[in-house]
mmCIF file of C-alpha atoms in Angstrom:
data_model
loop_
_atom_site.group_PDB
_atom_site.id
_atom_site.type_symbol
_atom_site.label_atom_id
_atom_site.label_comp_id
_atom_site.label_asym_id
_atom_site.label_seq_id
_atom_site.Cartn_x
_atom_site.Cartn_y
_atom_site.Cartn_z
ATOM 1 C CA UNK A 23 -65.671 -81.895 96.912
ATOM 2 C CA UNK A 24 -62.598 -81.066 98.730
ATOM 3 C CA UNK A 25 -60.684 -77.865 97.956
ATOM 4 C CA UNK A 26 -57.703 -79.657 96.561
ATOM 5 C CA UNK A 27 -59.857 -81.668 94.220
ATOM 6 C CA UNK A 28 -61.541 -78.530 92.963
ATOM 7 C CA UNK A 29 -58.238 -76.941 92.174
ATOM 8 C CA UNK A 30 -57.027 -80.020 90.418
ATOM 9 C CA UNK A 31 -60.230 -80.039 88.400
ATOM 10 C CA UNK A 32 -59.782 -76.472 87.330
ATOM 11 C CA UNK A 33 -56.187 -77.121 86.330
ATOM 12 C CA UNK A 34 -57.145 -80.103 84.224
ATOM 13 C CA UNK A 35 -60.019 -78.172 82.670
ATOM 14 C CA UNK A 36 -57.638 -75.412 81.821
ATOM 15 C CA UNK A 37 -55.210 -77.913 80.257
ATOM 16 C CA UNK A 38 -58.016 -79.382 78.171
ATOM 17 C CA UNK A 39 -59.043 -75.947 76.988
ATOM 18 C CA UNK A 40 -55.470 -75.160 76.057
ATOM 19 C CA UNK A 41 -55.164 -78.436 74.193
ATOM 20 C CA UNK A 42 -58.410 -77.735 72.405
ATOM 21 C CA UNK A 43 -57.159 -74.334 71.394
ATOM 22 C CA UNK A 44 -53.858 -75.834 70.201
ATOM 23 C CA UNK A 45 -55.734 -78.467 68.282
ATOM 24 C CA UNK A 46 -57.961 -75.885 66.705
ATOM 25 C CA UNK A 47 -54.903 -73.804 65.793
ATOM 26 C CA UNK A 48 -53.181 -76.830 64.319
ATOM 27 C CA UNK A 49 -56.318 -77.678 62.377
ATOM 28 C CA UNK A 50 -56.400 -74.144 61.084
ATOM 29 C CA UNK A 51 -52.673 -74.291 60.092
ATOM 30 C CA UNK A 52 -52.849 -77.645 58.285
ATOM 31 C CA UNK A 53 -54.351 -76.285 55.040
ATOM 32 C CA UNK A 54 -51.675 -73.658 54.966
ATOM 33 C CA UNK A 55 -48.905 -76.230 55.429
ATOM 34 C CA UNK A 56 -50.407 -78.518 52.871
ATOM 35 C CA UNK A 57 -50.586 -75.655 50.361
ATOM 36 C CA UNK A 58 -47.008 -74.708 51.180
ATOM 37 C CA UNK A 59 -45.888 -78.320 50.725
ATOM 38 C CA UNK A 60 -47.719 -78.508 47.412
ATOM 39 C CA UNK A 61 -46.072 -75.246 46.375
ATOM 40 C CA UNK A 62 -42.693 -76.562 47.442
ATOM 41 C CA UNK A 63 -43.299 -79.784 45.511
ATOM 42 C CA UNK A 64 -44.291 -77.757 42.476
ATOM 43 C CA UNK A 65 -41.160 -75.615 42.810
ATOM 44 C CA UNK A 66 -38.979 -78.705 43.226
ATOM 45 C CA UNK A 67 -40.493 -80.270 40.120
ATOM 46 C CA UNK A 68 -39.998 -77.047 38.171
ATOM 47 C CA UNK A 69 -36.431 -76.870 39.412
ATOM 48 C CA UNK A 70 -35.898 -80.445 38.386
ATOM 49 C CA UNK A 71 -37.285 -79.747 34.922
ATOM 50 C CA UNK A 72 -35.143 -76.608 34.636
ATOM 51 C CA UNK A 73 -32.130 -78.513 35.910
ATOM 52 C CA UNK A 74 -32.785 -81.307 33.450
ATOM 53 C CA UNK A 75 -33.124 -78.767 30.641
ATOM 54 C CA UNK A 76 -29.878 -77.079 31.679
ATOM 55 C CA UNK A 77 -28.156 -80.423 31.861
ATOM 56 C CA UNK A 78 -29.243 -81.323 28.336
ATOM 57 C CA UNK A 79 -28.152 -77.913 27.091
ATOM 58 C CA UNK A 80 -24.847 -78.277 28.864
ATOM 59 C CA UNK A 81 -24.432 -81.716 27.342
ATOM 60 C CA UNK A 82 -25.096 -80.338 23.895
ATOM 61 C CA UNK A 83 -22.759 -77.428 24.559
ATOM 62 C CA UNK A 84 -20.051 -79.746 25.880
ATOM 63 C CA UNK A 85 -20.449 -82.010 22.864
ATOM 64 C CA UNK A 86 -20.161 -79.019 20.546
ATOM 65 C CA UNK A 87 -17.121 -77.761 22.431
ATOM 66 C CA UNK A 88 -15.565 -81.221 22.372
ATOM 67 C CA UNK A 89 -16.226 -81.529 18.654
ATOM 68 C CA UNK A 90 -14.750 -78.087 18.037
ATOM 69 C CA UNK A 91 -11.734 -78.975 20.168
ATOM 70 C CA UNK A 92 -11.170 -82.158 18.176
ATOM 71 C CA UNK A 93 -11.493 -80.273 14.904
ATOM 72 C CA UNK A 94 -9.069 -77.628 16.210
ATOM 73 C CA UNK A 95 -6.577 -80.296 17.283
ATOM 74 C CA UNK A 96 -6.982 -82.045 13.930
ATOM 75 C CA UNK A 97 -6.407 -78.749 12.129
ATOM 76 C CA UNK A 98 -3.334 -78.070 14.259
ATOM 77 C CA UNK A 99 -1.934 -81.518 13.492
ATOM 78 C CA UNK A 100 -2.577 -80.973 9.797
ATOM 79 C CA UNK A 101 -0.843 -77.588 9.947
ATOM 80 C CA UNK A 102 2.079 -79.067 11.878
ATOM 81 C CA UNK A 103 2.432 -81.858 9.323
ATOM 82 C CA UNK A 104 2.303 -79.328 6.499
ATOM 83 C CA UNK A 105 4.931 -77.169 8.239
ATOM 84 C CA UNK A 106 7.120 -80.225 8.874
ATOM 85 C CA UNK A 107 6.782 -81.282 5.238
ATOM 86 C CA UNK A 108 7.600 -77.749 4.079
ATOM 87 C CA UNK A 109 10.585 -77.562 6.411
ATOM 88 C CA UNK A 110 11.775 -80.952 5.194
ATOM 89 C CA UNK A 111 11.415 -79.773 1.620
ATOM 90 C CA UNK A 112 13.375 -76.598 2.414
ATOM 91 C CA UNK A 113 16.088 -78.645 4.123
ATOM 92 C CA UNK A 114 16.358 -80.929 1.088
ATOM 93 C CA UNK A 115 16.598 -77.933 -1.208
ATOM 94 C CA UNK A 116 19.185 -76.404 1.119
ATOM 95 C CA UNK A 117 21.218 -79.625 1.014
ATOM 96 C CA UNK A 118 20.961 -79.672 -2.768
ATOM 97 C CA UNK A 119 21.974 -76.010 -2.802
ATOM 98 C CA UNK A 120 24.982 -76.708 -0.591
ATOM 99 C CA UNK A 121 26.019 -79.524 -2.924
ATOM 100 C CA UNK A 122 25.746 -77.189 -5.907
ATOM 101 C CA UNK A 123 22.746 -78.832 -7.593
ATOM 102 C CA UNK A 124 21.230 -75.425 -8.418
ATOM 103 C CA UNK A 125 24.506 -73.630 -9.082
ATOM 104 C CA UNK A 126 24.202 -73.351 -12.852
ATOM 105 C CA UNK A 127 20.561 -72.281 -12.581
ATOM 106 C CA UNK A 128 21.319 -69.622 -9.970
ATOM 107 C CA UNK A 129 24.421 -67.905 -11.339
ATOM 108 C CA UNK A 130 23.796 -64.648 -13.201
ATOM 109 C CA UNK A 131 26.311 -63.056 -15.579
ATOM 110 C CA UNK A 132 25.943 -59.263 -15.478
ATOM 111 C CA UNK A 133 27.303 -58.051 -18.820
ATOM 112 C CA UNK A 134 28.082 -54.416 -19.499
ATOM 113 C CA UNK A 135 26.225 -52.909 -22.461
ATOM 114 C CA UNK A 136 29.499 -51.961 -24.208
ATOM 115 C CA UNK A 137 30.392 -55.661 -24.537
ATOM 116 C CA UNK A 138 27.190 -56.327 -26.476
ATOM 117 C CA UNK A 139 26.735 -53.078 -28.408
ATOM 118 C CA UNK A 140 30.258 -52.590 -29.733
ATOM 119 C CA UNK A 141 32.279 -55.147 -31.645
ATOM 120 C CA UNK A 142 31.327 -58.612 -32.834
ATOM 121 C CA UNK A 143 31.508 -60.444 -29.507
ATOM 122 C CA UNK A 144 27.995 -59.776 -28.227
ATOM 123 C CA UNK A 145 26.058 -62.007 -30.630
ATOM 124 C CA UNK A 146 28.275 -65.063 -30.148
ATOM 125 C CA UNK A 147 28.343 -64.584 -26.365
ATOM 126 C CA UNK A 148 24.587 -64.224 -25.860
ATOM 127 C CA UNK A 149 23.844 -67.165 -28.174
ATOM 128 C CA UNK A 150 26.278 -69.426 -26.340
ATOM 129 C CA UNK A 151 24.938 -68.445 -22.914
ATOM 130 C CA UNK A 152 21.391 -69.141 -24.082
ATOM 131 C CA UNK A 153 22.399 -72.542 -25.470
ATOM 132 C CA UNK A 154 23.860 -73.508 -22.102
ATOM 133 C CA UNK A 155 20.759 -72.273 -20.259
ATOM 134 C CA UNK A 156 22.742 -69.725 -18.249
ATOM 135 C CA UNK A 157 21.110 -66.554 -16.964
ATOM 136 C CA UNK A 158 22.545 -63.183 -17.996
ATOM 137 C CA UNK A 159 21.629 -59.520 -17.661
ATOM 138 C CA UNK A 160 22.731 -56.658 -19.851
ATOM 139 C CA UNK A 161 23.262 -53.524 -17.758
ATOM 140 C CA UNK A 162 25.635 -50.637 -17.180
ATOM 141 C CA UNK A 163 28.334 -51.926 -14.866
ATOM 142 C CA UNK A 164 30.587 -49.618 -12.796
ATOM 143 C CA UNK A 165 33.424 -50.498 -15.201
ATOM 144 C CA UNK A 166 32.898 -50.377 -18.952
ATOM 145 C CA UNK A 167 33.275 -53.629 -20.891
ATOM 146 C CA UNK A 168 33.207 -55.666 -17.684
ATOM 147 C CA UNK A 169 31.401 -58.856 -16.719
ATOM 148 C CA UNK A 170 30.651 -59.636 -13.073
ATOM 149 C CA UNK A 171 28.770 -62.580 -11.611
ATOM 150 C CA UNK A 172 26.292 -63.041 -8.785
ATOM 151 C CA UNK A 173 24.158 -65.852 -7.382
ATOM 152 C CA UNK A 174 20.378 -65.550 -7.487
ATOM 153 C CA UNK A 175 19.565 -67.339 -4.224
ATOM 154 C CA UNK A 176 15.901 -68.265 -3.509
ATOM 155 C CA UNK A 177 14.347 -66.395 -0.585
ATOM 156 C CA UNK A 178 13.611 -69.464 1.560
ATOM 157 C CA UNK A 179 17.242 -70.565 1.212
ATOM 158 C CA UNK A 180 18.771 -67.118 1.655
ATOM 159 C CA UNK A 181 16.984 -66.835 5.012
ATOM 160 C CA UNK A 182 18.767 -69.977 6.215
ATOM 161 C CA UNK A 183 22.252 -69.342 4.862
ATOM 162 C CA UNK A 184 24.307 -66.448 3.610
ATOM 163 C CA UNK A 185 24.446 -65.516 -0.048
ATOM 164 C CA UNK A 186 27.702 -66.630 -1.721
ATOM 165 C CA UNK A 187 29.984 -63.981 -3.171
ATOM 166 C CA UNK A 188 31.721 -64.474 -6.521
ATOM 167 C CA UNK A 189 34.947 -62.501 -6.441
ATOM 168 C CA UNK A 190 35.746 -62.425 -10.128
ATOM 169 C CA UNK A 191 35.544 -59.735 -12.803
ATOM 170 C CA UNK A 192 36.386 -60.011 -16.501
ATOM 171 C CA UNK A 193 37.080 -57.179 -18.916
ATOM 172 C CA UNK A 194 36.405 -57.936 -22.581
ATOM 173 C CA UNK A 195 38.253 -55.876 -25.220
ATOM 174 C CA UNK A 196 38.436 -55.871 -28.957
ATOM 175 C CA UNK A 197 41.969 -55.786 -30.375
ATOM 176 C CA UNK A 198 41.903 -52.127 -31.453
ATOM 177 C CA UNK A 199 40.600 -50.923 -28.095
ATOM 178 C CA UNK A 200 43.180 -52.906 -26.151
ATOM 179 C CA UNK A 201 46.012 -51.667 -28.386
ATOM 180 C CA UNK A 202 44.891 -48.071 -27.893
ATOM 181 C CA UNK A 203 44.779 -48.608 -24.123
ATOM 182 C CA UNK A 204 48.332 -49.984 -24.141
ATOM 183 C CA UNK A 205 49.719 -47.416 -26.594
ATOM 184 C CA UNK A 206 48.388 -44.522 -24.525
ATOM 185 C CA UNK A 207 50.384 -45.741 -21.534
ATOM 186 C CA UNK A 208 47.299 -45.868 -19.310
ATOM 187 C CA UNK A 209 46.919 -49.642 -19.134
ATOM 188 C CA UNK A 210 48.651 -50.122 -15.766
ATOM 189 C CA UNK A 211 46.703 -47.194 -14.308
ATOM 190 C CA UNK A 212 43.558 -48.838 -15.586
ATOM 191 C CA UNK A 213 44.512 -52.051 -13.782
ATOM 192 C CA UNK A 214 45.110 -50.119 -10.559
ATOM 193 C CA UNK A 215 41.717 -48.422 -10.829
ATOM 194 C CA UNK A 216 40.004 -51.790 -11.291
ATOM 195 C CA UNK A 217 41.914 -53.195 -8.344
ATOM 196 C CA UNK A 218 40.857 -50.276 -6.129
ATOM 197 C CA UNK A 219 37.224 -50.799 -7.149
ATOM 198 C CA UNK A 220 37.373 -54.585 -6.680
ATOM 199 C CA UNK A 221 40.100 -55.115 -4.050
ATOM 200 C CA UNK A 222 39.316 -58.768 -3.306
ATOM 201 C CA UNK A 223 38.360 -59.864 -6.837
ATOM 202 C CA UNK A 224 40.344 -61.794 -9.383
ATOM 203 C CA UNK A 225 40.661 -59.728 -12.565
ATOM 204 C CA UNK A 226 40.980 -61.158 -16.055
ATOM 205 C CA UNK A 227 41.541 -59.184 -19.286
ATOM 206 C CA UNK A 228 40.030 -61.026 -22.252
ATOM 207 C CA UNK A 229 41.044 -59.840 -25.716
ATOM 208 C CA UNK A 230 39.653 -60.799 -29.124
ATOM 209 C CA UNK A 231 41.971 -61.276 -32.128
ATOM 210 C CA UNK A 232 44.724 -59.208 -30.469
ATOM 211 C CA UNK A 233 47.807 -60.888 -31.958
ATOM 212 C CA UNK A 234 46.122 -61.306 -35.363
ATOM 213 C CA UNK A 235 45.370 -57.594 -35.448
ATOM 214 C CA UNK A 236 48.935 -56.638 -34.501
ATOM 215 C CA UNK A 237 50.442 -59.006 -37.068
ATOM 216 C CA UNK A 238 48.103 -57.707 -39.756
ATOM 217 C CA UNK A 239 49.091 -54.084 -39.064
ATOM 218 C CA UNK A 240 52.757 -55.002 -39.117
ATOM 219 C CA UNK A 241 52.404 -56.773 -42.430
ATOM 220 C CA UNK A 242 50.555 -53.831 -43.938
ATOM 221 C CA UNK A 243 53.255 -51.490 -42.650
ATOM 222 C CA UNK A 244 55.958 -53.742 -44.068
ATOM 223 C CA UNK A 245 54.320 -54.048 -47.501
ATOM 224 C CA UNK A 246 54.119 -50.354 -48.085
ATOM 225 C CA UNK A 247 53.402 -46.970 -46.576
ATOM 226 C CA UNK A 248 49.792 -46.211 -45.760
ATOM 227 C CA UNK A 249 47.911 -43.418 -44.162
ATOM 228 C CA UNK A 250 48.850 -44.938 -40.772
ATOM 229 C CA UNK A 251 52.570 -44.360 -41.095
ATOM 230 C CA UNK A 252 52.704 -43.211 -37.488
ATOM 231 C CA UNK A 253 51.440 -46.564 -36.174
ATOM 232 C CA UNK A 254 53.841 -48.373 -33.873
ATOM 233 C CA UNK A 255 53.542 -51.809 -32.385
ATOM 234 C CA UNK A 256 52.216 -51.472 -28.814
ATOM 235 C CA UNK A 257 54.258 -53.227 -26.102
ATOM 236 C CA UNK A 258 51.546 -55.808 -25.516
ATOM 237 C CA UNK A 259 53.822 -58.620 -24.346
ATOM 238 C CA UNK A 260 55.523 -56.296 -21.858
ATOM 239 C CA UNK A 261 52.333 -55.072 -20.195
ATOM 240 C CA UNK A 262 50.863 -58.587 -20.099
ATOM 241 C CA UNK A 263 54.029 -59.812 -18.403
ATOM 242 C CA UNK A 264 53.717 -57.017 -15.830
ATOM 243 C CA UNK A 265 50.286 -58.324 -14.915
ATOM 244 C CA UNK A 266 52.016 -61.382 -13.458
ATOM 245 C CA UNK A 267 54.997 -59.623 -11.912
ATOM 246 C CA UNK A 268 53.445 -56.408 -10.581
ATOM 247 C CA UNK A 269 49.924 -57.496 -9.619
ATOM 248 C CA UNK A 270 48.387 -60.279 -7.604
ATOM 249 C CA UNK A 271 45.304 -61.987 -8.966
ATOM 250 C CA UNK A 272 45.328 -60.262 -12.377
ATOM 251 C CA UNK A 273 45.326 -62.485 -15.462
ATOM 252 C CA UNK A 274 44.921 -62.236 -19.217
ATOM 253 C CA UNK A 275 43.433 -64.422 -21.899
ATOM 254 C CA UNK A 276 44.191 -63.948 -25.603
ATOM 255 C CA UNK A 277 41.380 -65.401 -27.736
ATOM 256 C CA UNK A 278 41.754 -66.000 -31.468
ATOM 257 C CA UNK A 279 38.153 -65.175 -32.414
ATOM 258 C CA UNK A 280 34.682 -64.342 -31.098
ATOM 259 C CA UNK A 281 33.728 -68.003 -30.709
ATOM 260 C CA UNK A 282 36.663 -68.620 -28.371
ATOM 261 C CA UNK A 283 35.770 -65.523 -26.353
ATOM 262 C CA UNK A 284 32.194 -66.755 -25.944
ATOM 263 C CA UNK A 285 33.330 -70.281 -25.086
ATOM 264 C CA UNK A 286 35.806 -68.991 -22.514
ATOM 265 C CA UNK A 287 33.202 -66.808 -20.780
ATOM 266 C CA UNK A 288 30.636 -69.639 -20.773
ATOM 267 C CA UNK A 289 33.178 -72.047 -19.310
ATOM 268 C CA UNK A 290 34.238 -69.434 -16.794
ATOM 269 C CA UNK A 291 30.612 -68.917 -15.750
ATOM 270 C CA UNK A 292 30.094 -72.643 -15.200
ATOM 271 C CA UNK A 293 33.344 -72.945 -13.240
ATOM 272 C CA UNK A 294 32.540 -69.966 -11.022
ATOM 273 C CA UNK A 295 29.133 -71.483 -10.266
ATOM 274 C CA UNK A 296 30.419 -74.932 -9.323
ATOM 275 C CA UNK A 297 33.696 -74.030 -7.614
ATOM 276 C CA UNK A 298 31.795 -72.411 -4.738
ATOM 277 C CA UNK A 299 30.492 -75.820 -3.697
ATOM 278 C CA UNK A 300 33.513 -77.994 -4.282
ATOM 279 C CA UNK A 301 35.121 -79.631 -1.310
ATOM 280 C CA UNK A 302 37.874 -77.362 -0.041
ATOM 281 C CA UNK A 303 41.344 -78.852 -0.197
ATOM 282 C CA UNK A 304 43.542 -78.725 2.884
ATOM 283 C CA UNK A 305 47.257 -79.215 3.414
ATOM 284 C CA UNK A 306 46.556 -82.889 4.038
ATOM 285 C CA UNK A 307 44.609 -83.353 0.812
ATOM 286 C CA UNK A 308 46.529 -85.421 -1.705
ATOM 287 C CA UNK A 309 45.169 -85.372 -5.257
ATOM 288 C CA UNK A 310 41.590 -85.523 -4.028
ATOM 289 C CA UNK A 311 40.261 -86.004 -7.550
ATOM 290 C CA UNK A 312 42.658 -88.830 -8.412
ATOM 291 C CA UNK A 313 43.838 -87.000 -11.520
ATOM 292 C CA UNK A 314 47.256 -88.662 -11.451
ATOM 293 C CA UNK A 315 45.849 -92.179 -11.751
ATOM 294 C CA UNK A 316 46.780 -93.570 -15.184
ATOM 295 C CA UNK A 317 44.213 -95.146 -17.485
ATOM 296 C CA UNK A 318 45.793 -98.589 -17.266
ATOM 297 C CA UNK A 319 45.707 -98.728 -13.467
ATOM 298 C CA UNK A 320 44.869 -102.075 -11.891
ATOM 299 C CA UNK A 321 42.144 -100.921 -9.522
ATOM 300 C CA UNK A 322 41.081 -97.303 -9.963
ATOM 301 C CA UNK A 323 38.447 -97.469 -7.211
ATOM 302 C CA UNK A 324 40.988 -98.672 -4.665
ATOM 303 C CA UNK A 325 43.487 -96.021 -5.693
ATOM 304 C CA UNK A 326 40.928 -93.203 -5.508
ATOM 305 C CA UNK A 327 39.533 -94.166 -2.104
ATOM 306 C CA UNK A 328 42.810 -94.872 -0.286
ATOM 307 C CA UNK A 329 44.704 -91.765 0.887
ATOM 308 C CA UNK A 330 47.882 -93.723 1.611
ATOM 309 C CA UNK A 331 48.002 -95.062 -1.946
ATOM 310 C CA UNK A 332 47.392 -91.584 -3.354
ATOM 311 C CA UNK A 333 50.161 -90.191 -1.151
ATOM 312 C CA UNK A 334 52.570 -92.819 -2.458
ATOM 313 C CA UNK A 335 51.637 -92.077 -6.054
ATOM 314 C CA UNK A 336 52.396 -88.383 -5.587
ATOM 315 C CA UNK A 337 56.046 -89.367 -5.250
ATOM 316 C CA UNK A 338 57.556 -89.040 -8.736
ATOM 317 C CA UNK A 339 57.928 -92.274 -10.721
ATOM 318 C CA UNK A 340 56.047 -94.378 -8.160
ATOM 319 C CA UNK A 341 53.599 -96.295 -10.322
ATOM 320 C CA UNK A 342 50.237 -97.607 -9.029
ATOM 321 C CA UNK A 343 51.480 -101.202 -8.896
ATOM 322 C CA UNK A 344 54.477 -100.053 -6.814
ATOM 323 C CA UNK A 345 52.159 -98.222 -4.428
ATOM 324 C CA UNK A 346 49.909 -101.285 -4.084
ATOM 325 C CA UNK A 347 52.917 -103.511 -3.339
ATOM 326 C CA UNK A 348 53.996 -101.151 -0.539
ATOM 327 C CA UNK A 349 50.410 -100.865 0.743
ATOM 328 C CA UNK A 350 50.048 -104.650 1.039
ATOM 329 C CA UNK A 351 53.168 -104.851 3.213
ATOM 330 C CA UNK A 352 52.614 -101.587 5.078
ATOM 331 C CA UNK A 353 48.867 -100.697 5.061
ATOM 332 C CA UNK A 354 49.447 -97.199 6.436
ATOM 333 C CA UNK A 355 52.093 -94.492 6.482
ATOM 334 C CA UNK A 356 52.433 -94.957 10.216
ATOM 335 C CA UNK A 357 53.322 -98.632 9.839
ATOM 336 C CA UNK A 358 56.127 -97.806 7.382
ATOM 337 C CA UNK A 359 57.484 -94.857 9.364
ATOM 338 C CA UNK A 360 57.428 -97.007 12.488
ATOM 339 C CA UNK A 361 59.936 -99.323 10.819
ATOM 340 C CA UNK A 362 62.026 -96.461 9.481
ATOM 341 C CA UNK A 363 62.199 -94.757 12.888
ATOM 342 C CA UNK A 364 62.265 -97.797 15.180
ATOM 343 C CA UNK A 365 64.673 -96.973 18.056
ATOM 344 C CA UNK A 366 65.103 -100.675 18.863
ATOM 345 C CA UNK A 367 66.752 -101.387 15.543
ATOM 346 C CA UNK A 368 70.442 -102.282 15.832
ATOM 347 C CA UNK A 369 73.131 -99.825 14.941
ATOM 348 C CA UNK A 370 73.753 -101.766 11.776
ATOM 349 C CA UNK A 371 70.359 -100.623 10.489
ATOM 350 C CA UNK A 372 71.909 -97.666 8.713
ATOM 351 C CA UNK A 373 70.618 -95.240 6.140
ATOM 352 C CA UNK A 374 71.233 -97.386 3.100
ATOM 353 C CA UNK A 375 69.452 -100.316 4.742
ATOM 354 C CA UNK A 376 66.422 -98.108 5.315
ATOM 355 C CA UNK A 377 66.588 -97.027 1.713
ATOM 356 C CA UNK A 378 66.599 -100.624 0.479
ATOM 357 C CA UNK A 379 63.894 -101.811 2.872
ATOM 358 C CA UNK A 380 61.245 -102.017 0.112
ATOM 359 C CA UNK A 381 63.369 -103.279 -2.769
ATOM 360 C CA UNK A 382 62.309 -106.946 -2.529
ATOM 361 C CA UNK A 383 58.556 -106.310 -2.468
ATOM 362 C CA UNK A 384 56.810 -108.078 -5.351
ATOM 363 C CA UNK A 385 54.614 -106.077 -7.705
ATOM 364 C CA UNK A 386 51.756 -107.623 -9.661
ATOM 365 C CA UNK A 387 51.663 -106.906 -13.387
ATOM 366 C CA UNK A 388 48.762 -107.017 -15.819
ATOM 367 C CA UNK A 389 50.116 -110.127 -17.582
ATOM 368 C CA UNK A 390 51.432 -111.953 -14.515
ATOM 369 C CA UNK A 391 54.790 -110.252 -14.943
ATOM 370 C CA UNK A 392 55.698 -110.098 -11.261
ATOM 371 C CA UNK A 393 58.767 -108.047 -10.504
ATOM 372 C CA UNK A 394 60.542 -106.662 -7.496
ATOM 373 C CA UNK A 395 59.959 -103.066 -6.466
ATOM 374 C CA UNK A 396 63.652 -102.307 -6.972
ATOM 375 C CA UNK A 397 66.286 -100.253 -5.248
ATOM 376 C CA UNK A 398 65.537 -96.991 -7.072
ATOM 377 C CA UNK A 399 61.876 -96.852 -6.072
ATOM 378 C CA UNK A 400 62.643 -98.011 -2.521
ATOM 379 C CA UNK A 401 65.286 -95.309 -2.104
ATOM 380 C CA UNK A 402 62.983 -92.636 -3.519
ATOM 381 C CA UNK A 403 60.131 -93.491 -1.114
ATOM 382 C CA UNK A 404 62.445 -93.602 1.882
ATOM 383 C CA UNK A 405 64.109 -90.261 1.183
ATOM 384 C CA UNK A 406 60.848 -88.432 0.521
ATOM 385 C CA UNK A 407 59.112 -89.770 3.634
ATOM 386 C CA UNK A 408 62.136 -89.216 5.880
ATOM 387 C CA UNK A 409 63.026 -85.720 4.628
ATOM 388 C CA UNK A 410 63.317 -83.133 7.395
ATOM 389 C CA UNK A 411 62.900 -79.881 5.469
ATOM 390 C CA UNK A 412 59.812 -78.922 3.500
ATOM 391 C CA UNK A 413 61.516 -76.068 1.663
ATOM 392 C CA UNK A 414 63.595 -78.130 -0.756
ATOM 393 C CA UNK A 415 62.401 -79.643 -4.020
ATOM 394 C CA UNK A 416 61.382 -83.253 -4.424
ATOM 395 C CA UNK A 417 64.132 -83.898 -6.970
ATOM 396 C CA UNK A 418 66.705 -82.643 -4.476
ATOM 397 C CA UNK A 419 65.273 -84.902 -1.795
ATOM 398 C CA UNK A 420 65.560 -87.880 -4.155
ATOM 399 C CA UNK A 421 69.178 -86.962 -4.805
ATOM 400 C CA UNK A 422 69.885 -87.115 -1.071
ATOM 401 C CA UNK A 423 69.602 -83.468 -0.055
ATOM 402 C CA UNK A 424 68.599 -82.990 3.588
ATOM 403 C CA UNK A 425 68.727 -86.734 4.203
ATOM 404 C CA UNK A 426 72.450 -87.113 4.811
ATOM 405 C CA UNK A 427 72.813 -83.639 6.301
ATOM 406 C CA UNK A 428 71.221 -84.708 9.596
ATOM 407 C CA UNK A 429 73.456 -87.160 11.533
ATOM 408 C CA UNK A 430 70.498 -88.385 13.611
ATOM 409 C CA UNK A 431 68.995 -89.994 10.509
ATOM 410 C CA UNK A 432 71.879 -92.358 10.157
ATOM 411 C CA UNK A 433 70.133 -94.699 12.559
#
């Protein structure tokens, strides 16, 4: 064999040996790999089982959380509905309160103990208040024999709005006590002390059987001398007159007996409760309650709801049928004033022609007795509506005062 062939042989033999060794090594490593693969497969299966278990637990947990969330949302909605219903209820009660629906139930008359304990007024007063269902409290007021009023506002309403203030105080006196107060010369000082204590309140002195007591004492004194020879008639009329001339917001009420005193205080309590919620009148309000509408009016509803008709009826001697006749021709004050003050009218349209503008309007009577409005009513309406000064009386305006004094009104 040639040298090169021998070398090649040895190289190949060496390669075969190396391959055999590698094969033996691989054969030795195969069990290990197989065991590792089995272990990995076991681990993967365990992981899958654990993962599946976790997934099921998570699903259960998510379902529980979802259920709890729904219940929480449902509870919140229920609470919100309850709050909305409660708020709506409070708003309705507040609206009723603002309209004065609870006024009589909420007003409280705080009566001084001297009013109840002394004299014969207390029994009649408390009985009458109880009959009307009005609330009262007997306590020691800052001023003896006084009655003050307050409003017992519910808490849920007082939080929304302010508590109303009743600025009124009454002082109830028996005849003897009032006469002694006047005779001692301290009555006006007493009024001043009350005014200083209640500067913004209206004050009313209520007396029981005052004039009857004075007349009785005078008759006894006239019939013959008694042990009270030194008694002199107190200047009651004078001091009561000074209440109007020397004080603002101080009144008096002379009651003939205990029943009238009780009735006056009960009526006063009801009025003080309801007047807080009446619609406030403005300068433009014209007989808002329609009190000047006569019983035999043609259409009371129309007269009450139409401000122009009510304004016409406030003019003296303008009857409802006269006002309706004017309203049909001139449906608003502006339409009538536009004619009175039309600058395009000729010069011949003088004052007297303006005054007689409405005289031929036909009024409708109850028994088809149609008549003209007349010159007197037409003149009265014209002079009142065209008057320039608000300081003169209506009668003077009707007589022509202020109307002919301004030359510019001649046209």
